[in-house]
PDB file of C-alpha atoms in Angstrom:
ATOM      1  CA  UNK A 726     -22.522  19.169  54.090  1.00 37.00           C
ATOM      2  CA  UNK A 727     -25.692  20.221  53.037  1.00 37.00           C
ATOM      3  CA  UNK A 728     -26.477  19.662  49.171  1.00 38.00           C
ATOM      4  CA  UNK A 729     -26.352  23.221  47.489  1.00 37.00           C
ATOM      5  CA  UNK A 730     -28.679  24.334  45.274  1.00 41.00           C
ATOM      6  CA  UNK A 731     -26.196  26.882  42.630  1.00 48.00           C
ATOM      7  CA  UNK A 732     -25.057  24.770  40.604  1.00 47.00           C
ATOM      8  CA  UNK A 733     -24.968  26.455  36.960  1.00 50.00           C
ATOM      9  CA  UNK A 734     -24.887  24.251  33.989  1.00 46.00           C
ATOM     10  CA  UNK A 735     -23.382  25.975  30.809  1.00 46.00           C
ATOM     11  CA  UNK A 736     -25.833  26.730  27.852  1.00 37.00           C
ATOM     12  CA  UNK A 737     -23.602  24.235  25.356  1.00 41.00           C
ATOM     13  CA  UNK A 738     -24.811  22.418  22.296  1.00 41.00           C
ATOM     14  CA  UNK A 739     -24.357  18.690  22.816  1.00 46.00           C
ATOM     15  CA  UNK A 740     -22.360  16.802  20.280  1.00 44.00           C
ATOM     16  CA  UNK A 741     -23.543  16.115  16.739  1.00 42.00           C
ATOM     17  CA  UNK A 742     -27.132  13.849  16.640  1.00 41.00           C
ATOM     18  CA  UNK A 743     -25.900  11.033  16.136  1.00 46.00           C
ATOM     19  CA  UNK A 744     -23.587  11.314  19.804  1.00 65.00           C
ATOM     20  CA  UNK A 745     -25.328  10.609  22.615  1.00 76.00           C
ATOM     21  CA  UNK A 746     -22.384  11.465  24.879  1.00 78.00           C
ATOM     22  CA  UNK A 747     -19.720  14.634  25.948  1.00 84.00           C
ATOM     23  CA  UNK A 748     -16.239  13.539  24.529  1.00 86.00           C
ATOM     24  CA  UNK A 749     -13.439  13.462  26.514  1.00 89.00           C
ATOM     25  CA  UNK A 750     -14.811  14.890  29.942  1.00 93.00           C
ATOM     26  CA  UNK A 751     -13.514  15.665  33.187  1.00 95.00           C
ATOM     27  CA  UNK A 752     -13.811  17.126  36.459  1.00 95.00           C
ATOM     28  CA  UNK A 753     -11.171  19.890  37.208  1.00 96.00           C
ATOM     29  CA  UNK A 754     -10.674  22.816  40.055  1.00 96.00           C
ATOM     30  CA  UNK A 755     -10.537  26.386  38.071  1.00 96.00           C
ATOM     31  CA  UNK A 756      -7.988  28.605  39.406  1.00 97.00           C
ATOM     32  CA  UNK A 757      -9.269  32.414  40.436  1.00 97.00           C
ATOM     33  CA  UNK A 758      -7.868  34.931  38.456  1.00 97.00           C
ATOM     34  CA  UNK A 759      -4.460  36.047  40.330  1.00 96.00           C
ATOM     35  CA  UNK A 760      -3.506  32.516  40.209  1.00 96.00           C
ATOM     36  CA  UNK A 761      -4.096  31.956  36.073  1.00 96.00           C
ATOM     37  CA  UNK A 762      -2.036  35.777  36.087  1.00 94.00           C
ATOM     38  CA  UNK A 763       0.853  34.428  37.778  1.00 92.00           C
ATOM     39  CA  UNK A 764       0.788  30.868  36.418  1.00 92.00           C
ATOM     40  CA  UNK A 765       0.991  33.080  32.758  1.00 90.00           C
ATOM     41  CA  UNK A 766       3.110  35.793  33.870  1.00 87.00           C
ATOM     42  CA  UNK A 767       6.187  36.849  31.876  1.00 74.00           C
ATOM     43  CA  UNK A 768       8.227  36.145  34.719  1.00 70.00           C
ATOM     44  CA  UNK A 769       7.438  32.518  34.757  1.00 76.00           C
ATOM     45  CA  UNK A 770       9.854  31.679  32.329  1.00 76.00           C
ATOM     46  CA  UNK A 771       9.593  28.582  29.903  1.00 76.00           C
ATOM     47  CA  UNK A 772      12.084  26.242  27.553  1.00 75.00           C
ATOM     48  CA  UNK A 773      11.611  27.834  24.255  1.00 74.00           C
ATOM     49  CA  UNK A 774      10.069  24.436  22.761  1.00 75.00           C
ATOM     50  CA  UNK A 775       7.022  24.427  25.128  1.00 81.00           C
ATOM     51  CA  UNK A 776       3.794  25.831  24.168  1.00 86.00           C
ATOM     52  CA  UNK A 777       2.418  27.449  27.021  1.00 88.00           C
ATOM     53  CA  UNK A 778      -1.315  26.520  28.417  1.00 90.00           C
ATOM     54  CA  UNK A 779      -4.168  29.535  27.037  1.00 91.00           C
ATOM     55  CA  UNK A 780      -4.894  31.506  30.364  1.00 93.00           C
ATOM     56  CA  UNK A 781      -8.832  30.178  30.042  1.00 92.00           C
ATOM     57  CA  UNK A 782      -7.586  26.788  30.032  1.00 93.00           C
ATOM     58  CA  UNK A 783      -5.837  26.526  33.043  1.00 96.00           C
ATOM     59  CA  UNK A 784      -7.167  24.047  35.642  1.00 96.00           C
ATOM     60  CA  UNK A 785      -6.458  21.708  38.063  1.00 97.00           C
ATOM     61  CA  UNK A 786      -7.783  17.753  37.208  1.00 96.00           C
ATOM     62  CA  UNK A 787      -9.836  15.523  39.903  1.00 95.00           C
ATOM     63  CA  UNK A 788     -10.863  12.841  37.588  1.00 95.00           C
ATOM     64  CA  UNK A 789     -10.725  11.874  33.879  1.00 94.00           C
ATOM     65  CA  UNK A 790     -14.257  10.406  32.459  1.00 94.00           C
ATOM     66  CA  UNK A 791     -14.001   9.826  28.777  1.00 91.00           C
ATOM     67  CA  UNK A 792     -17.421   9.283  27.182  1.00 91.00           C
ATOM     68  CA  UNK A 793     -20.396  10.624  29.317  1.00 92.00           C
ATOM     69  CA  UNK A 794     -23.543  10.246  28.112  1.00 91.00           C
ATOM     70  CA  UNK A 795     -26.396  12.459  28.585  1.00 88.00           C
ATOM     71  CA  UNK A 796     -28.258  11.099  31.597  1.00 88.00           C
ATOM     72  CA  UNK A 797     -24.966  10.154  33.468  1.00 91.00           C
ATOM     73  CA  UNK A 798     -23.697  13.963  33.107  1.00 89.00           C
ATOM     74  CA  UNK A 799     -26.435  14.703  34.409  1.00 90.00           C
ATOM     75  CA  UNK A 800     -26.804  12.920  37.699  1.00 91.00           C
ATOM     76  CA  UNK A 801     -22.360  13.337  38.424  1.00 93.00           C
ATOM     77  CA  UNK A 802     -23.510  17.254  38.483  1.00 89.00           C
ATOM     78  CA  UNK A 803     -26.410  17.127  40.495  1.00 88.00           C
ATOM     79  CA  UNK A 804     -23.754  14.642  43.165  1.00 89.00           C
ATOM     80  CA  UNK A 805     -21.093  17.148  42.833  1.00 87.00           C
ATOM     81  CA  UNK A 806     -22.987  19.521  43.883  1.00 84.00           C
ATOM     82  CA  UNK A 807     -23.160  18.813  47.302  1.00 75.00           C
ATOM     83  CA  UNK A 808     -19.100  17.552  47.483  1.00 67.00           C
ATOM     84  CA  UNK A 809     -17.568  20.635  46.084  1.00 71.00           C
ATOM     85  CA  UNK A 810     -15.642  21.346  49.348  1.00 78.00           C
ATOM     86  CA  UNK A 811     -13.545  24.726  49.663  1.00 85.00           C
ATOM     87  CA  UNK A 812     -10.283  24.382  49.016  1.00 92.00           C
ATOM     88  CA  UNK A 813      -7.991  26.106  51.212  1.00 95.00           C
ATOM     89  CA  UNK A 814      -4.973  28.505  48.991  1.00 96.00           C
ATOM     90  CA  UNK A 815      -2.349  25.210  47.720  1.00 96.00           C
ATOM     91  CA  UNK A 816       1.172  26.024  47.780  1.00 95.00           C
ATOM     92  CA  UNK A 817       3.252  24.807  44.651  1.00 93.00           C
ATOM     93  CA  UNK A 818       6.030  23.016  45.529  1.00 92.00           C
ATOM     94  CA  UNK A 819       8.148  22.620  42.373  1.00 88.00           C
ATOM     95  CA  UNK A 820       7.838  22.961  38.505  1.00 87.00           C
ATOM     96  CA  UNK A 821       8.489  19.546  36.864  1.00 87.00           C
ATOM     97  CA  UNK A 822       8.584  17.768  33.629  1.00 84.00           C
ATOM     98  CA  UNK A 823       5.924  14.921  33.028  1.00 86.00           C
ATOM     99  CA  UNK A 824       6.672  12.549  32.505  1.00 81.00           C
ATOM    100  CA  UNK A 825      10.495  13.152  32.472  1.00 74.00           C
ATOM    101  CA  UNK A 826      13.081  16.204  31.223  1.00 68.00           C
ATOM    102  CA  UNK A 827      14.576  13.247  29.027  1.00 74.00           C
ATOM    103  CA  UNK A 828      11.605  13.219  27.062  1.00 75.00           C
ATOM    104  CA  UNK A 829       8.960  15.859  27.825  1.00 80.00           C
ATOM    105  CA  UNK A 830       5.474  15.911  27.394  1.00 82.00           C
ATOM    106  CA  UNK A 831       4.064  18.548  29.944  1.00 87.00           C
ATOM    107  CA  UNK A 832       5.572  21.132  31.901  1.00 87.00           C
ATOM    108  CA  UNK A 833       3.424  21.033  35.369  1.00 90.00           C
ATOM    109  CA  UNK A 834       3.445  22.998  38.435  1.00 92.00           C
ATOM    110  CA  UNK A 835       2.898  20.469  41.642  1.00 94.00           C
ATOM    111  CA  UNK A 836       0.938  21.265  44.304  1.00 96.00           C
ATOM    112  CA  UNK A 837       1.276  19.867  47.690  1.00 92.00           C
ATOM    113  CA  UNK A 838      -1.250  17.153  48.372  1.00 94.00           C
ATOM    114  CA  UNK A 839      -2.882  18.797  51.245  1.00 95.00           C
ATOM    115  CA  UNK A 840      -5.845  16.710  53.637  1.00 95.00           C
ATOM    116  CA  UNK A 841      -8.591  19.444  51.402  1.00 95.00           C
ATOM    117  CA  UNK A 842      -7.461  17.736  47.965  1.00 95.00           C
ATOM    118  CA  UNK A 843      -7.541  13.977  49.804  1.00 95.00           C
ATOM    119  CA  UNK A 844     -11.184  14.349  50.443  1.00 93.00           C
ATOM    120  CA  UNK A 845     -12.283  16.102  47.274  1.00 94.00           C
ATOM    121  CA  UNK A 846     -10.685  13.492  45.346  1.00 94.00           C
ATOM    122  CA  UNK A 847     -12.740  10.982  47.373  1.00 93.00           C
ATOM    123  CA  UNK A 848     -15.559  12.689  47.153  1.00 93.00           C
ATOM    124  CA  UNK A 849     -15.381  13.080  43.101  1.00 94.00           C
ATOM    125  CA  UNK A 850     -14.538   9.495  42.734  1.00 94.00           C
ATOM    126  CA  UNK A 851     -17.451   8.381  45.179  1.00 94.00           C
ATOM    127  CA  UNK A 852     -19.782  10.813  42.938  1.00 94.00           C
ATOM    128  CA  UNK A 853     -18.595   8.737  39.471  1.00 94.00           C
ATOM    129  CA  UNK A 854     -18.970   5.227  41.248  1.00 95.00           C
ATOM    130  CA  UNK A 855     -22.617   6.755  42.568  1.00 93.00           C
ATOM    131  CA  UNK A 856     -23.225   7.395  39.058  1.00 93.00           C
ATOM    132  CA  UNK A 857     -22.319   3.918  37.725  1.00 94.00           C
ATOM    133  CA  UNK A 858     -18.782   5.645  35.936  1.00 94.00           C
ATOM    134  CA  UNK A 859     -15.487   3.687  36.004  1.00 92.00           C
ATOM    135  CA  UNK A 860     -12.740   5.577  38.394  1.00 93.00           C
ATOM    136  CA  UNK A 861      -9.306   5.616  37.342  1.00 87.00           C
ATOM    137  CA  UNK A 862      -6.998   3.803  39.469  1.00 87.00           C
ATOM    138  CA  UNK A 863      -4.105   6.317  39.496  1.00 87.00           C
ATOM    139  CA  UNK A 864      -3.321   8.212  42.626  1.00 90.00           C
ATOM    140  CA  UNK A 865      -4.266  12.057  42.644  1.00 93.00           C
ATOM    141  CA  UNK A 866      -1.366  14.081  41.882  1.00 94.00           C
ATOM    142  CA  UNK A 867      -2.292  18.065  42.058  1.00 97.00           C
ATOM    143  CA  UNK A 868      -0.823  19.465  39.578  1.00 96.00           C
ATOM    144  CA  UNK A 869      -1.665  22.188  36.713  1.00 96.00           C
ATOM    145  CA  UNK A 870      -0.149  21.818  33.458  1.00 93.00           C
ATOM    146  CA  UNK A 871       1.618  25.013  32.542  1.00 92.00           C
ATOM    147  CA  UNK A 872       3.028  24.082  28.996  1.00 87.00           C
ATOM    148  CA  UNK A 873       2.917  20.828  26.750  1.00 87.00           C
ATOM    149  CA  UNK A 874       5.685  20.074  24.268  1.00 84.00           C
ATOM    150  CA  UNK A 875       6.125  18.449  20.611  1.00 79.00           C
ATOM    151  CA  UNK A 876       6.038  14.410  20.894  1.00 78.00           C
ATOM    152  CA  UNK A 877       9.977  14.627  20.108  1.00 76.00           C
ATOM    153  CA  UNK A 878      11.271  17.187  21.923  1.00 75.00           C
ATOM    154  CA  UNK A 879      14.296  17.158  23.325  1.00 76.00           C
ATOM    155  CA  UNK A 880      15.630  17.271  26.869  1.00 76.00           C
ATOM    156  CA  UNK A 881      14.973  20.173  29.180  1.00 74.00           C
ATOM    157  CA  UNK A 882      15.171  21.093  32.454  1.00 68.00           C
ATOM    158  CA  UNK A 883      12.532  23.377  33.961  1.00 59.00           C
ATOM    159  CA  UNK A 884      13.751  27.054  33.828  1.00 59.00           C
ATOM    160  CA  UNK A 885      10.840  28.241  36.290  1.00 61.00           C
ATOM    161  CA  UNK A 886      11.217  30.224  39.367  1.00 64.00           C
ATOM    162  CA  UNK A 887       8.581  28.902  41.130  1.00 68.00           C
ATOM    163  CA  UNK A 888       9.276  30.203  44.590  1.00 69.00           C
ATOM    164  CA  UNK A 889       8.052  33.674  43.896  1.00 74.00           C
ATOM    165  CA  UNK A 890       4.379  31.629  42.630  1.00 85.00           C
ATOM    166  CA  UNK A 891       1.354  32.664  45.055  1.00 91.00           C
ATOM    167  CA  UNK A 892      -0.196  29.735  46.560  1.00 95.00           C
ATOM    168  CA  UNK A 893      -3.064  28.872  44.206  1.00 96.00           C
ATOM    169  CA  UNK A 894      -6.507  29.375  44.557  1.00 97.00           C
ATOM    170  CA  UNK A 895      -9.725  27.581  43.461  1.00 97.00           C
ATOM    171  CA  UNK A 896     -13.357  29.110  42.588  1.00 95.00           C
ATOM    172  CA  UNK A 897     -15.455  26.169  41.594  1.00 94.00           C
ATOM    173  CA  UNK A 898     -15.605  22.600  40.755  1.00 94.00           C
ATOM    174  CA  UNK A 899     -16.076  22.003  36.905  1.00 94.00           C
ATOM    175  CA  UNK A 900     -17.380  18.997  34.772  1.00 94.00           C
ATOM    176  CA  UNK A 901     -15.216  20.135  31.171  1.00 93.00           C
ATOM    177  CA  UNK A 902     -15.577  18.207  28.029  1.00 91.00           C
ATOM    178  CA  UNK A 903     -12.619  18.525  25.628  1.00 88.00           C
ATOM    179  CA  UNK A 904     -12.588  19.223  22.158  1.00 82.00           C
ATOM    180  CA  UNK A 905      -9.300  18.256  19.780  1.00 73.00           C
ATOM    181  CA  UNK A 906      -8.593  20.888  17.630  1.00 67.00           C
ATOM    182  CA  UNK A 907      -5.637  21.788  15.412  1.00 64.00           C
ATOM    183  CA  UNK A 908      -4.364  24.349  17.749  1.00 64.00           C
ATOM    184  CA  UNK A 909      -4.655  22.134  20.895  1.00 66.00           C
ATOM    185  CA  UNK A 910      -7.501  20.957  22.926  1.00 72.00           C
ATOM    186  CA  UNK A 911     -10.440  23.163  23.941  1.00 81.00           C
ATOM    187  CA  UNK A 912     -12.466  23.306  27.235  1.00 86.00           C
ATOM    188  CA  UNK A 913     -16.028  23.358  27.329  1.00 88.00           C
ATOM    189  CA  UNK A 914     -17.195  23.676  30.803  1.00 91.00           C
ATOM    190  CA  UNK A 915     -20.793  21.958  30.480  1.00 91.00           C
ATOM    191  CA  UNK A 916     -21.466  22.359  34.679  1.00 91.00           C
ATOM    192  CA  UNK A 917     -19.764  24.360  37.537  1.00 91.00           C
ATOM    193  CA  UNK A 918     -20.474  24.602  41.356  1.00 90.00           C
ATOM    194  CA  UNK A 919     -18.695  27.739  43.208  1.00 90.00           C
ATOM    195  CA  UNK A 920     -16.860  26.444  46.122  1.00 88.00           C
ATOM    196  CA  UNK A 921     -17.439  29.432  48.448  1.00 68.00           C
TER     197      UNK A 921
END
């Protein structure tokens, strides 16, 4: 596949001076529109402890980075640009509890792990290797986090109807870096490569 040429970085401010480095970056799918709608819809019902995920903030992880500096940022865009393969609509195959309805952290909706998510994985992790980034050993799990929950919640079980969930569809390939805040983290997408 041909190297494309779109790729749009974001006009953010880079951390304070003395950083030399995004915080707490990674590479994520961003849903279209009709997917965040029904991922957020009223009729998606959730436990009443979980706080559900902003509609802007919904997306689907590749790859955690960490620290990226500068330079490194970068060259991962300018290799993602030519591996941001289209992603063909992903069916969600149940609503779960991460890492367990014992003890809650995340309310997630899986995704089946179709041959289209196989090789963009590969092809992100090949890009942070390229770019002289460590790659997390964990296997790719598609998911998108729908709701996270209080460090001692309680048990729940997932009260989600997810059969009546569109399959989910992707516009672009984004390199986010994440802000802590009070209110929950906060996305900054610093570059993003349509997949169409």
């Amino acid at each position: 596949m041909a190297a494309r040429a779109d790729i749009r970085w974001a006009p953010v401010m880079r951390n304070p001076p003395r950083s030399d480095a995004w915080q707490r970056c990674f590479v994520a799918l961003a849903p279209d529109d009709a997917s965040r709608d029904a991922l957020t819809s009223s009729a998606l019902t959730l436990p009443d402890p979980a706080r559900r995920v902003p509609y802007a903030q919904l997306h689907l992880t590749v790859a955690f980075i960490g620290a990226l500096p500068f330079e490194q940022g970068d060259r991962l865009a300018s290799r993602l640009r030519g591996r941001a393969l289209p992603i063909p609509p992903a069916p969600v195959e149940r609503i779960e509890c991460w890492p367990a309805g014992a003890h809650p952290r995340l309310m997630v909706a899986v995704l089946a792990l179709s041959d289209a998510f196989v090789a963009l994985d590969w092809h992100v992790r090949s890009s942070m290797i390229e770019t002289g980034l460590p790659v997390d050993a964990r296997a790719f799990r598609p998911h998108i986090t729908l709701a996270r929950f209080a460090r001692d919640a309680s048990a729940v079980a997932p009260l989600c109807d997810f059969a009546a969930l569109p399959p989910m569809r992707f516009t672009s390939l984004v390199l986010y870096s994440s802000t802590l805040a009070k209110q929950g983290a906060r996305y900054e997408a610093l570059a993003s490569v349509p997949l169409d």
